[in-house]
Coordinates of C-alpha atoms in Angstrom, one line a residue:
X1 CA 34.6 73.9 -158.4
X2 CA 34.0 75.3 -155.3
X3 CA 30.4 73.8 -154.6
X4 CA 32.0 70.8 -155.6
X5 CA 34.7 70.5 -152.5
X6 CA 31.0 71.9 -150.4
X7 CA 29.3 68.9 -151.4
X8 CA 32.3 66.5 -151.0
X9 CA 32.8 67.7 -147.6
X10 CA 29.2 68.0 -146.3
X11 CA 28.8 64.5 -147.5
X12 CA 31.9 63.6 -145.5
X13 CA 30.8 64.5 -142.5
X14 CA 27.1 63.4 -142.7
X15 CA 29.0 59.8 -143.3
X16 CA 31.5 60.4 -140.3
X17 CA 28.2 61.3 -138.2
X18 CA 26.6 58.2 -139.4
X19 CA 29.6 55.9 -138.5
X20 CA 29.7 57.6 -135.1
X21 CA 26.2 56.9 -134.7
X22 CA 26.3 53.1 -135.6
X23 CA 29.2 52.7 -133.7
X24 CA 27.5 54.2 -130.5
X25 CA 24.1 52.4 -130.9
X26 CA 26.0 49.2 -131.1
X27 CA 28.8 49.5 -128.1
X28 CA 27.5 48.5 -124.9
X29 CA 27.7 50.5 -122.3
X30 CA 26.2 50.4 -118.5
X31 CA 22.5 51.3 -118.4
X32 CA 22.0 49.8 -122.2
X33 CA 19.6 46.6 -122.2
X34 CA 21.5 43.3 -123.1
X35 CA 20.0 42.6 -126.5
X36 CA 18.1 39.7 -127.1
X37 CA 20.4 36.4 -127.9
X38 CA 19.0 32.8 -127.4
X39 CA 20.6 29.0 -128.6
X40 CA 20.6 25.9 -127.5
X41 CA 22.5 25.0 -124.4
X42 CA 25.2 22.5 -123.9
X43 CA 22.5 20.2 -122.0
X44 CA 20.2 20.6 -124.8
X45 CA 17.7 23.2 -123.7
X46 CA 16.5 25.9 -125.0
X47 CA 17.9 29.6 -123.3
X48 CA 17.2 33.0 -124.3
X49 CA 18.9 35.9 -122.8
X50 CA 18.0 39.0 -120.2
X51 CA 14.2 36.8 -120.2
X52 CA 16.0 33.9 -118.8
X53 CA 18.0 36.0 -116.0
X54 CA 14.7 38.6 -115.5
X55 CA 13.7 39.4 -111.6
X56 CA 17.1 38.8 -110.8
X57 CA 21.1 39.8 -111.3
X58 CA 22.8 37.9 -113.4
X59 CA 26.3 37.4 -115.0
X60 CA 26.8 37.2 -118.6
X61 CA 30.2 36.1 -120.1
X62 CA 31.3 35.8 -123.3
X63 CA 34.5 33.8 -125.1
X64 CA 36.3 34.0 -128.3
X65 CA 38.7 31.3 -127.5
X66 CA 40.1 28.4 -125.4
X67 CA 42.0 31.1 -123.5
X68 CA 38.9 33.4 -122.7
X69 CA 36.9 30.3 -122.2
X70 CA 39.6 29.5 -119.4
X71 CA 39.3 33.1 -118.1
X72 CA 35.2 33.0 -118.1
X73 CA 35.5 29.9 -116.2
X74 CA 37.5 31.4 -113.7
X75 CA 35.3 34.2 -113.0
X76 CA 32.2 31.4 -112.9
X77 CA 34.2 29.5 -110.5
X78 CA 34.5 33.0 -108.5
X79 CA 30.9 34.2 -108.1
X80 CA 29.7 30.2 -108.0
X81 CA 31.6 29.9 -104.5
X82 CA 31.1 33.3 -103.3
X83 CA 27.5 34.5 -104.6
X84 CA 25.4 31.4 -104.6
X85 CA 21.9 33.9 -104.9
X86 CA 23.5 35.2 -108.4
X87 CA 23.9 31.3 -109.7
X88 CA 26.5 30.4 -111.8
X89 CA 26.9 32.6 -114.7
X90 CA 25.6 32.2 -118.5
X91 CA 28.2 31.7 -120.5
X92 CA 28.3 32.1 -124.6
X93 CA 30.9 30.5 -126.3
X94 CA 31.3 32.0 -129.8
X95 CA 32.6 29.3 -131.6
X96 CA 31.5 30.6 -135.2
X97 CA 34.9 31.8 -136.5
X98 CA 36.0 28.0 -135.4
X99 CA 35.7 25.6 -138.7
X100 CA 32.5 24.0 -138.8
X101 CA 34.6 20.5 -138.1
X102 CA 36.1 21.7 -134.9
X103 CA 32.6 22.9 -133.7
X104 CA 32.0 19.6 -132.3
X105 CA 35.1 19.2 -130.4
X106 CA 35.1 22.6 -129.1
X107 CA 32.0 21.9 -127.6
X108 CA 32.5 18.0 -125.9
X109 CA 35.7 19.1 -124.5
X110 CA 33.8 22.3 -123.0
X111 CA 31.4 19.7 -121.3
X112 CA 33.6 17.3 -120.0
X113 CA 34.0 18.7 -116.4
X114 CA 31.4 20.8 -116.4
X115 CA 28.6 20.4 -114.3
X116 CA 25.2 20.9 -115.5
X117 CA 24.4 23.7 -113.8
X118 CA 27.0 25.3 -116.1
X119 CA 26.3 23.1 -119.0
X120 CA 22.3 24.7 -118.4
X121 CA 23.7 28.1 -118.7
X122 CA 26.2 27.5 -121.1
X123 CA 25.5 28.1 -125.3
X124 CA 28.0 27.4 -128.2
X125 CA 26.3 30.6 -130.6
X126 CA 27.9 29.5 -134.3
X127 CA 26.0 32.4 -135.4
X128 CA 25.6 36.3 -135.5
X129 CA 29.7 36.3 -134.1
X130 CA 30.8 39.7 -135.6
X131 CA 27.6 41.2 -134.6
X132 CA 28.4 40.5 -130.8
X133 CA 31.8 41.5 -131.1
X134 CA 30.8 45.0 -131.7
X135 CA 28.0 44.7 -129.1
X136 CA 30.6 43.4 -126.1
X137 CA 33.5 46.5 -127.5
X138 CA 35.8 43.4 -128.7
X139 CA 39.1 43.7 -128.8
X140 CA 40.7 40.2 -128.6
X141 CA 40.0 36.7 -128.6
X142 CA 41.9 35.7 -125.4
X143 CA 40.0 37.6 -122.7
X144 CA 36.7 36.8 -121.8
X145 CA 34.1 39.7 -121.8
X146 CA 31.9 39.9 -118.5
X147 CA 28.6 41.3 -118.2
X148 CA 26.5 41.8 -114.8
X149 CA 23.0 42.7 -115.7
X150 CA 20.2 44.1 -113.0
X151 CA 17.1 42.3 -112.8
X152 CA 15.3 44.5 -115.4
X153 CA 18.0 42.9 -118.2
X154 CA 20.0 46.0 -117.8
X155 CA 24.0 46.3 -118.0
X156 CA 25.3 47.3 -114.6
X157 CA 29.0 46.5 -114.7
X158 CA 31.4 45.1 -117.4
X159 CA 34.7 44.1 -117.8
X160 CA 37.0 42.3 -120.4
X161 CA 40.2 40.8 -120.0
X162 CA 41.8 38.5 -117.2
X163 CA 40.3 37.5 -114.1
X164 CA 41.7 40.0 -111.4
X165 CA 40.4 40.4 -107.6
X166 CA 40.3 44.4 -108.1
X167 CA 37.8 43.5 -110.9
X168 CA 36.0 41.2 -108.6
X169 CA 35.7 43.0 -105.9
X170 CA 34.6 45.7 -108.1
X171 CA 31.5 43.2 -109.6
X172 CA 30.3 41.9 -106.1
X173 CA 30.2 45.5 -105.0
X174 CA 27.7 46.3 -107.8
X175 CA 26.4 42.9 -106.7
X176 CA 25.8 43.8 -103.2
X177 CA 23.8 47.7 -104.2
X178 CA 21.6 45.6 -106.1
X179 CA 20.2 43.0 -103.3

């Protein structure tokens, strides 16, 4: 009986050390390499992301809804007027938990005002959703998840929720030790 509750227990926390593992390996933290993600962009071409952004910094946001679409815009809008070296910012919309016949919509209404600067940086990802969400540490679908990422693809500085100047200033100060 005894060996018993030993084996149910060591097994316990081998699979509590495994979780812990998975979860850490997955959770992106500064000084972790963005992993490779890559779709077609609103204009039609073909982006894949850090090789796109390489030699360079670079802002990577990601949104779950219309609400942290609004939010990632606002940040774009931001670092487009103040940091015109850093370019506007990729932006993945991840539209995969939308059904497949609002997919469409979702992503003409994203253009319309957009210009194609944005629309070059900008994917609809109907794919690999859940995935990213425990990549990004995701928490809810109204705030956009923002990413600044060194030249060599690495994660400098991120931040989720609303847009807020002492989170700004807090991204163009990482901005300005890397140029």
């Amino acid at each position: 009986m005894q060996r018993s509750a030993q084996v149910t227990l060591s097994f316990a926390l081998l699979l509590c050390a495994g979780i812990t593992a998975a979860l850490a390996k997955t959770a992106l933290h500064p000084g972790d390499t963005l992993p490779e993600i890559s779709g077609q962009t609103l204009s039609g071409k073909q982006l894949t992301l850090p090789a796109a952004a390489a030699g360079k910094p670079a802002v990577v946001s990601f949104s779950f809804s219309r609400t942290g679409g609004k939010d990632s815009a606002l940040w774009s809008e931001h670092i487009e007027k103040d940091l015109p070296a850093v370019g506007h910012p990729y932006t993945l919309m991840m539209i995969e938990a939308a059904p497949k016949f609002v997919r469409g919509m979702i992503v003409s209404g994203s253009k319309k005002g957009m210009p194609p600067q944005a629309q070059d940086r900008c994917i609809a990802m109907d794919h690999d959703e859940d995935a990213w969400k425990k990549r990004i540490g995701y928490t809810d679908e109204n705030k956009a998840y923002v990413f600044l990422l060194g030249p060599d693809g690495r994660i400098r500085w991120k931040s989720s929720g609303a847009f807020s100047d002492a989170g700004y200033t807090s991204l163009r100060k990482e901005i300005g030790q890397m140029q």
